[in-house]
XYZ file of N, CA and C in Angstrom:
573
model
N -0.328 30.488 18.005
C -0.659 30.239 16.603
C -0.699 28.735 16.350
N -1.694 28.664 15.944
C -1.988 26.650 14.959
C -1.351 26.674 14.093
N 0.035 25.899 14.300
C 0.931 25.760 12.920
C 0.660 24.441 12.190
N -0.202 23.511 13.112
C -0.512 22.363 12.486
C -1.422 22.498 11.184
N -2.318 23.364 11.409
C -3.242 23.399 10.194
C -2.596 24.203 8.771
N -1.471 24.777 8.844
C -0.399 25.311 7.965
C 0.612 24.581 7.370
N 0.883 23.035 8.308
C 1.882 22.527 7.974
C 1.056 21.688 6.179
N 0.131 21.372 5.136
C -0.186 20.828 4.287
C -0.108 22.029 3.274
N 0.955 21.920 2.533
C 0.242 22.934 1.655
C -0.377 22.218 0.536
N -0.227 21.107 -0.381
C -1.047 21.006 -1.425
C -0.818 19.351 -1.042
N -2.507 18.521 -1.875
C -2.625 17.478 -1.769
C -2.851 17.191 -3.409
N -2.420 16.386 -4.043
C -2.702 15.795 -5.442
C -2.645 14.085 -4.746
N -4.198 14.067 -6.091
C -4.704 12.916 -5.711
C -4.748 12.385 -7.208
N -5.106 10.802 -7.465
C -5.794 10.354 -8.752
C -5.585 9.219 -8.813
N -4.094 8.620 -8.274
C -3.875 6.889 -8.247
C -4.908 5.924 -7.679
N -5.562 4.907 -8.108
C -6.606 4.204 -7.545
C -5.571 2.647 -6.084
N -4.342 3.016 -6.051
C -3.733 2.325 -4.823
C -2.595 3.183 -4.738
N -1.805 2.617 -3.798
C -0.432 3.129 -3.262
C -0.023 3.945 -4.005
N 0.939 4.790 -3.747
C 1.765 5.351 -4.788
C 3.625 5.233 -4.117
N 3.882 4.137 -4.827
C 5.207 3.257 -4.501
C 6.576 4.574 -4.820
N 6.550 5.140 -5.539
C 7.887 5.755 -6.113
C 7.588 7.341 -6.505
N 8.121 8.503 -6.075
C 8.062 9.548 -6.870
C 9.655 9.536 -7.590
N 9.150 10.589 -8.637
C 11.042 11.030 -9.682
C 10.193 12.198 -9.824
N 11.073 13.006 -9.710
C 11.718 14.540 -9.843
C 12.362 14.738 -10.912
N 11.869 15.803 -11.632
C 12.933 16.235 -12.409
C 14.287 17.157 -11.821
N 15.351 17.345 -11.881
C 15.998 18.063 -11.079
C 16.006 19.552 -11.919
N 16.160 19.740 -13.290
C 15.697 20.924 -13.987
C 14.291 21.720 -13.773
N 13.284 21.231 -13.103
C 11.909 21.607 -13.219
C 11.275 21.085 -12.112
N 11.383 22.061 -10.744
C 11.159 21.218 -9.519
C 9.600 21.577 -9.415
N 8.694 22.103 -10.366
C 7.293 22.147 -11.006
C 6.815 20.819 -10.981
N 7.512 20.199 -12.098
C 6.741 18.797 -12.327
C 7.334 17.493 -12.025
N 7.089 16.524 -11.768
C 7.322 15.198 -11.355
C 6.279 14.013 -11.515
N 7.067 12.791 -11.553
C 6.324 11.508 -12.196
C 6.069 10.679 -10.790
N 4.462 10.103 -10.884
C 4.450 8.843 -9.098
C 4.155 7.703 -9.968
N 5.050 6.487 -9.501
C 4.577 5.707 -9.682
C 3.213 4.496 -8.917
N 2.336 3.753 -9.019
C 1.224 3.060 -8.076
C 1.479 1.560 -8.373
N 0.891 1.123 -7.113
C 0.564 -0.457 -6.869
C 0.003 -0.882 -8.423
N -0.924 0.206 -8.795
C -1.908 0.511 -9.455
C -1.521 -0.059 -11.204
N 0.050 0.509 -11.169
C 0.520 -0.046 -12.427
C 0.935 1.447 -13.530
N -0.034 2.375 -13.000
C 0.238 3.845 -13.564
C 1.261 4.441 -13.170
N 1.970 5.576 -14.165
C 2.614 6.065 -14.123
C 1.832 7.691 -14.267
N 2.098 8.615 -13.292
C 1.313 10.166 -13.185
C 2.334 11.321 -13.885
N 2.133 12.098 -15.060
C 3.034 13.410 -14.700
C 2.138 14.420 -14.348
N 3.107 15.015 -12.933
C 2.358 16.032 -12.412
C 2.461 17.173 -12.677
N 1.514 18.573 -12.584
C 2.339 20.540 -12.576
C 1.821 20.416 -11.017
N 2.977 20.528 -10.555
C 2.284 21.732 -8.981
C 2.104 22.805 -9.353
N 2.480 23.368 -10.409
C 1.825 24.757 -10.963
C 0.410 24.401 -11.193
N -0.054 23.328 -11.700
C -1.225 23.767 -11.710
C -2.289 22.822 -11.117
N -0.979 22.272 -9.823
C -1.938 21.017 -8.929
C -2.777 20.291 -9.805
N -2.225 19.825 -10.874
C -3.323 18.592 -11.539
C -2.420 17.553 -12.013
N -3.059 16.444 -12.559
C -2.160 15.592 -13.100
C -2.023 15.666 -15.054
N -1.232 15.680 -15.534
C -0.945 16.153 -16.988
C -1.159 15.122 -17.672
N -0.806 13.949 -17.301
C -1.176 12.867 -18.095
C -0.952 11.650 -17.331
N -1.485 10.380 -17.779
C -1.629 8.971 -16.977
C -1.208 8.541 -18.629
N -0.165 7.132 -18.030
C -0.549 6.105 -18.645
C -0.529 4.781 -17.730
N -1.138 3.950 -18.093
C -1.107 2.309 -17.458
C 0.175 1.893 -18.113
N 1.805 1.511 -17.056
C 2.681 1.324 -17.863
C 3.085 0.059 -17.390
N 2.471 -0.709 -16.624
C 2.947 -2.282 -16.387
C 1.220 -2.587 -15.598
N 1.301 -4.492 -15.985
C 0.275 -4.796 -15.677
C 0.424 -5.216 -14.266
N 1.402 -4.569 -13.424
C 1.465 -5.012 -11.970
C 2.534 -4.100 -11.415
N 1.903 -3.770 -9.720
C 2.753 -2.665 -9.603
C 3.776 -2.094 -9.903
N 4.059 -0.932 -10.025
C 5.365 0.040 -9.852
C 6.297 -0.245 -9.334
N 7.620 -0.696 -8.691
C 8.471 -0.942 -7.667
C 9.504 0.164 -7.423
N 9.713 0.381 -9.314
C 11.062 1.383 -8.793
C 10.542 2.450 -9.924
N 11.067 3.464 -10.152
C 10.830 4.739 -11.242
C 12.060 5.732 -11.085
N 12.934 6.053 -12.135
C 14.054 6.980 -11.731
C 13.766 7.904 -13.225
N 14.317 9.707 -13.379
C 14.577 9.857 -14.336
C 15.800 9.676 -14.745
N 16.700 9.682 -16.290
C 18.363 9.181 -16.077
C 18.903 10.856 -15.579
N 20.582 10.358 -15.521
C 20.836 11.999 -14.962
C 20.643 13.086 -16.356
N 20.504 12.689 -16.966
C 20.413 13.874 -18.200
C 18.911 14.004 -18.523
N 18.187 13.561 -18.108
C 16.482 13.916 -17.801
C 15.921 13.647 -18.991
N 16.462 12.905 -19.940
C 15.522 12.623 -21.416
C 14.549 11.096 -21.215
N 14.988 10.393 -20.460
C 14.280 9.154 -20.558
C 13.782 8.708 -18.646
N 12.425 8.091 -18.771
C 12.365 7.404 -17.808
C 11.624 5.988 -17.488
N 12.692 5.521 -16.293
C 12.750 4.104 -16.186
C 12.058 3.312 -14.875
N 11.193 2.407 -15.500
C 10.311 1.872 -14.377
C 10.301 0.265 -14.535
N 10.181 -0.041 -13.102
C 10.144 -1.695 -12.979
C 9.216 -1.704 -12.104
N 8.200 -3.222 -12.916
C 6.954 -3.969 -11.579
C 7.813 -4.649 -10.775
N 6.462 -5.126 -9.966
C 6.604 -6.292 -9.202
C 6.947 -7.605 -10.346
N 6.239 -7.336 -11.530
C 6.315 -8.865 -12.451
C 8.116 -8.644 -13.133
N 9.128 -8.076 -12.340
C 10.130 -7.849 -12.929
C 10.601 -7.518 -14.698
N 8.982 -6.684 -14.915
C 9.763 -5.943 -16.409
C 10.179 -4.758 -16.384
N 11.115 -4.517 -17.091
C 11.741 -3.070 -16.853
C 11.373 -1.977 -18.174
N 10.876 -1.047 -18.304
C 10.402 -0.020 -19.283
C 11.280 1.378 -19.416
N 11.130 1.525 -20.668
C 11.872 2.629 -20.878
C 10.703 3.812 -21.450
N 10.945 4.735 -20.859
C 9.787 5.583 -21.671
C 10.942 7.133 -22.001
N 10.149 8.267 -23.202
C 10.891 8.995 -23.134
C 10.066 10.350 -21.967
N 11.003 11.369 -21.341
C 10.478 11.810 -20.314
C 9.745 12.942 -20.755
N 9.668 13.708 -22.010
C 9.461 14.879 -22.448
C 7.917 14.412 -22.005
N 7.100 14.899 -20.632
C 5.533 14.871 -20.800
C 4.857 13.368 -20.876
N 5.925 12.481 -20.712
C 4.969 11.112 -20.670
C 4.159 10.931 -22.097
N 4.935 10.820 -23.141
C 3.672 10.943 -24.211
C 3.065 9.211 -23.872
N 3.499 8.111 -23.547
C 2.547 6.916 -23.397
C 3.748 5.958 -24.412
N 4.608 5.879 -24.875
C 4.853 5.054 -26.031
C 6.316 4.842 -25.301
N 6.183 3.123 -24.759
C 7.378 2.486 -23.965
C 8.495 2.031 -25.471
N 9.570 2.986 -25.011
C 10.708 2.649 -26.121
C 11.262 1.396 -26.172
N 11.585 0.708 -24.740
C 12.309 -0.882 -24.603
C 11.637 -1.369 -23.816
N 11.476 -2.467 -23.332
C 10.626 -2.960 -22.482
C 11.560 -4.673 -22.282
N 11.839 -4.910 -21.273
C 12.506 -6.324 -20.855
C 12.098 -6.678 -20.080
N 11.608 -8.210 -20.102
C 11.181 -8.949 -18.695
C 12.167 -9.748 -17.941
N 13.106 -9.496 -17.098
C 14.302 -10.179 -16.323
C 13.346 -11.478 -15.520
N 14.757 -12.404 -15.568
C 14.203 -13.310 -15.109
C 14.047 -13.596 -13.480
N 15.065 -12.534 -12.980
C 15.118 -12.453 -11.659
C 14.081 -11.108 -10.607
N 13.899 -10.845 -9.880
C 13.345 -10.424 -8.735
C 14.041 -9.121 -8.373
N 13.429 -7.789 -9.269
C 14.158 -6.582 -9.074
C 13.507 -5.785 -7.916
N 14.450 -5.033 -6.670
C 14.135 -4.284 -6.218
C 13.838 -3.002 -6.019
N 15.271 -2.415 -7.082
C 15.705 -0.883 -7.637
C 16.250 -1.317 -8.158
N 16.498 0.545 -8.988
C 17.314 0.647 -10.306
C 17.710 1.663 -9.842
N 18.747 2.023 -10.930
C 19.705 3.263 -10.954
C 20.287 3.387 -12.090
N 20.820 5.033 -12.726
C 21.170 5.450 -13.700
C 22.717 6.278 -13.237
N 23.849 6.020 -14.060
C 25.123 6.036 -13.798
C 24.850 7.851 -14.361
N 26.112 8.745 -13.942
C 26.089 9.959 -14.564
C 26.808 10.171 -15.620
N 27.837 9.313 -16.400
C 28.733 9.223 -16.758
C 28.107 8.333 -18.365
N 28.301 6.978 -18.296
C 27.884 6.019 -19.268
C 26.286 5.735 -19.357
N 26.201 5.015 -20.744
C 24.831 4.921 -20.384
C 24.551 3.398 -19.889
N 24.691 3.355 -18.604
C 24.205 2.033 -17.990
C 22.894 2.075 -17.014
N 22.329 1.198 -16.571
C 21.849 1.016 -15.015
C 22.312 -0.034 -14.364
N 21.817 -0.223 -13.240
C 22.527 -1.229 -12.581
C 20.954 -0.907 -11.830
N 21.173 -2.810 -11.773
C 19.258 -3.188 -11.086
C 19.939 -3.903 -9.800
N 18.927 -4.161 -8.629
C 19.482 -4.799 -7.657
C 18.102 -5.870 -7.359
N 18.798 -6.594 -6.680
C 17.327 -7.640 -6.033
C 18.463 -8.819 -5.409
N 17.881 -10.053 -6.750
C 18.653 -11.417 -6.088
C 20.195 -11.504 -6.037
N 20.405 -10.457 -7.001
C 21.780 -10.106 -8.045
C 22.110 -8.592 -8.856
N 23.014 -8.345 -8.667
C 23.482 -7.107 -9.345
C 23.411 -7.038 -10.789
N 22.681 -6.523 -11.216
C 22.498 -6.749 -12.892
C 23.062 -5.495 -13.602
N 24.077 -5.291 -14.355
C 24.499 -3.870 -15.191
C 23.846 -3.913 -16.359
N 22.832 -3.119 -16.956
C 22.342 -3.742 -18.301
C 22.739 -2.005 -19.489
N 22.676 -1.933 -20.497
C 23.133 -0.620 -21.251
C 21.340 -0.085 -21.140
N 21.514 1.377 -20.529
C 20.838 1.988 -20.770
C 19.398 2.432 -21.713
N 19.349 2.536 -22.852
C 19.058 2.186 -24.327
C 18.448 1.035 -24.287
N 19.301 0.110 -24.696
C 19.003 -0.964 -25.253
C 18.441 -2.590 -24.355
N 18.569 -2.126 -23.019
C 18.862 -2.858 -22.025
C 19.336 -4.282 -22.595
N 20.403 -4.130 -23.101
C 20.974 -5.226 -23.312
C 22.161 -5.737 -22.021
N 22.389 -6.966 -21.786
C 22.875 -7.544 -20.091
C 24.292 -7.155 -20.354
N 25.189 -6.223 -19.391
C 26.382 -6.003 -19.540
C 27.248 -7.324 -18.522
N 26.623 -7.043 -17.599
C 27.433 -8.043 -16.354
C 26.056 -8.638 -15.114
N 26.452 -9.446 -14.815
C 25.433 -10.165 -13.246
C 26.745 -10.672 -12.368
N 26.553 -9.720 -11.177
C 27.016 -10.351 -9.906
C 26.194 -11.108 -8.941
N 26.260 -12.375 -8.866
C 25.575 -12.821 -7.709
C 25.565 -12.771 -6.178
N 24.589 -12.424 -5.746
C 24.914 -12.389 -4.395
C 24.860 -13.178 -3.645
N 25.919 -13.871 -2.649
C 26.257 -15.166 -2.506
C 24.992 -15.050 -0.687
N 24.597 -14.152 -0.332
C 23.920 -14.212 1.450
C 22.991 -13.295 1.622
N 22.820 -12.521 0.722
C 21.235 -11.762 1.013
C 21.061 -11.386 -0.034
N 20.212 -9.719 -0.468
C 18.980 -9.717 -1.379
C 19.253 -7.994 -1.473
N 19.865 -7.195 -2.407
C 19.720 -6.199 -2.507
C 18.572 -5.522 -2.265
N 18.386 -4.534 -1.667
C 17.250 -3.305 -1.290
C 17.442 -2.352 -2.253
N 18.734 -1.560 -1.414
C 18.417 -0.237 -2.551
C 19.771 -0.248 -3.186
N 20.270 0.340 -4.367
C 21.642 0.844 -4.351
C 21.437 2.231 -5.458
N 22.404 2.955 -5.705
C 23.347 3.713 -6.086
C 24.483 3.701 -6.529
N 24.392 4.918 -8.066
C 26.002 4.990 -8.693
C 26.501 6.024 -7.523
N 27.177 6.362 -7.168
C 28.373 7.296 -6.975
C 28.165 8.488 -7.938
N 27.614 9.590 -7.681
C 27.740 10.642 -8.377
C 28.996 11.297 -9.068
N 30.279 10.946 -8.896
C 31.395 11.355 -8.518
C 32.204 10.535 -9.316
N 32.554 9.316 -8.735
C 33.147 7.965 -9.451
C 32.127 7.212 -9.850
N 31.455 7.398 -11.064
C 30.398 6.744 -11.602
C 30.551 5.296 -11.971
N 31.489 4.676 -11.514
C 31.932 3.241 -11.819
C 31.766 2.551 -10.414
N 31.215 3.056 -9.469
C 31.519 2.531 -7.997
C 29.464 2.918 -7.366
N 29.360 1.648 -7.260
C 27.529 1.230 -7.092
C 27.996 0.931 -5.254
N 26.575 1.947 -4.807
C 26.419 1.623 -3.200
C 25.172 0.719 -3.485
N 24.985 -0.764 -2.573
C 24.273 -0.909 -2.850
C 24.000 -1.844 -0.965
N 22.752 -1.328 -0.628
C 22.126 -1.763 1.029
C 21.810 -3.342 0.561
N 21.830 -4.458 1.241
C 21.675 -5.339 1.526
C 20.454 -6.148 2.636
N 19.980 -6.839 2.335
C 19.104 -6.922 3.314
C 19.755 -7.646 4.752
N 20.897 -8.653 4.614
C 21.939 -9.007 5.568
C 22.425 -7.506 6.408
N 21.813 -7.065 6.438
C 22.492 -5.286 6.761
C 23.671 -5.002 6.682
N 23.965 -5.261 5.408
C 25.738 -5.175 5.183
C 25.251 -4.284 4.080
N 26.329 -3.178 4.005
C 26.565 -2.278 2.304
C 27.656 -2.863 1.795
N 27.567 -3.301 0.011
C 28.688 -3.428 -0.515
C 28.941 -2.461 -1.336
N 30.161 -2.558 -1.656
C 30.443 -1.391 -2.622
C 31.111 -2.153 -4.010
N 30.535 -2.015 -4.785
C 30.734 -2.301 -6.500
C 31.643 -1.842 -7.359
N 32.698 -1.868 -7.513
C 33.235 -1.002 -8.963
C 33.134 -2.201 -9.702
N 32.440 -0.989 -11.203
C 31.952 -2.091 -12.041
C 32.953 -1.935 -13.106
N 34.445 -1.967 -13.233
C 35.519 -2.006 -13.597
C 35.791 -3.361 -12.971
N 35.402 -4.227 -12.269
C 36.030 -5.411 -11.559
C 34.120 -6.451 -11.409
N 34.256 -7.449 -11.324
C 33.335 -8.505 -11.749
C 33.239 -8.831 -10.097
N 33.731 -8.159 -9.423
C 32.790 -8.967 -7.434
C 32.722 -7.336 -7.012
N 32.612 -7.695 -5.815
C 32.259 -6.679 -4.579
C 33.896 -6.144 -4.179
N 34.119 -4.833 -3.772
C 35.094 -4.493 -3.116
C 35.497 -4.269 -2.050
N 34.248 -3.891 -1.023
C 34.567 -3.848 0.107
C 32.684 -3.719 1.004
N 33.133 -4.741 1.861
C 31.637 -4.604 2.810
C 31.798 -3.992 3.897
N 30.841 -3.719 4.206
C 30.518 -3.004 6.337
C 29.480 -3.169 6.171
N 29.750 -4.400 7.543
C 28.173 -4.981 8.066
C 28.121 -3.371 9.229
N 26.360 -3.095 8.710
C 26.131 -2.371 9.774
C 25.325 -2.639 10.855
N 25.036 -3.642 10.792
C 23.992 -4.112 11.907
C 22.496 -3.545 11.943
N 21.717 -3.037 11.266
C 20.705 -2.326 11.512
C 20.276 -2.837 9.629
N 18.629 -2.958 9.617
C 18.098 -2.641 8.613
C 18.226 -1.645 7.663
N 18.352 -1.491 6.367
C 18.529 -0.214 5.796
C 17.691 0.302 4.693
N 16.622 0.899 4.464
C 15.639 0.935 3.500
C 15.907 1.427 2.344
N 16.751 2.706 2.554
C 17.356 3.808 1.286
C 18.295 3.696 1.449
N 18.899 4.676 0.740
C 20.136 4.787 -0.316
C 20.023 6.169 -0.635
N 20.710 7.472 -0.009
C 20.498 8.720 -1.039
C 22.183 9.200 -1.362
């Protein structure tokens, strides 16, 4: 039996470049948002393999896209480091906050607990959820955040990969780092 020609089951297409980021809803494993080079943001139905709606939500790529853990809002950052808030019900098109940081974001993340994120790049940025107003900046004194993560669990404690291939670990109850392990190896994700 040709299992190769079985292994595709559905292709959705429509972004005119890359498509940098998918988010999932975790309530509705039907539909989900891609972000593109392109600057668009897609909501998809695999029910009905089409795309539900587009908007153009930054004038330069996508980098990061998460929904928060309670699935009402979602959050996207370019390459031109602005960060957007949209609400998630269907993508209606209408960005609630919108901030342009002055620094070089790589990812974001949404805590399960408070309403924060925590951005990574040159520096650890905690900003409030909502309002993205700046809670705290840790600097990073030898490399360049990649990816990080809250802690599902202890929602005060951020994993966050390094490009020095070291992980630090964050509690954001305390203003530095708590504990590193260099791992020696590159690290792309974070799950």
């Amino acid at each position: 039996k040709n299992y190769k020609s079985n292994l595709l089951l559905r292709c959705l297409s429509g972004h005119s470049d890359s498509i940098s980021k998918l988010a999932c809803n975790n309530s509705n494993s039907q539909k989900f948002f891609s972000g593109s080079i392109d600057g668009t943001i897609k909501f998809w139905s695999l029910d009905s393999e089409h795309c539900l709606k587009t908007i153009l939500a930054h004038s330069d790529g996508i980098k990061d896209l998460i929904i928060d853990k309670e699935e009402l809002f979602l959050i996207s950052c370019s390459d031109n480091n602005e960060l957007k808030l949209w609400k998630n019900e269907y993508l209606d098109g209408k960005c609630l906050a919108s901030k342009k940081l002055g620094s070089n974001i790589s990812g974001i993340d949404c805590d399960s607990k408070k309403s924060i994120l925590a951005l990574g790049g040159t520096e650890l940025i905690i900003l409030d959820k909502l309002s993205f107003k700046k809670i705290r900046t840790i600097r990073s004194q030898d490399s360049y955040i990649k990816k990080l993560k809250f802690n599902p669990v202890e929602y005060n404690l951020i994993l966050a990969s390094f490009s020095s291939k070291k992980i630090k670990l964050f509690d954001n109850r305390l203003k530095f780092y708590s504990k590193i392990i260099n791992i020696g190896v590159k690290i792309t994700d974070i799950c």
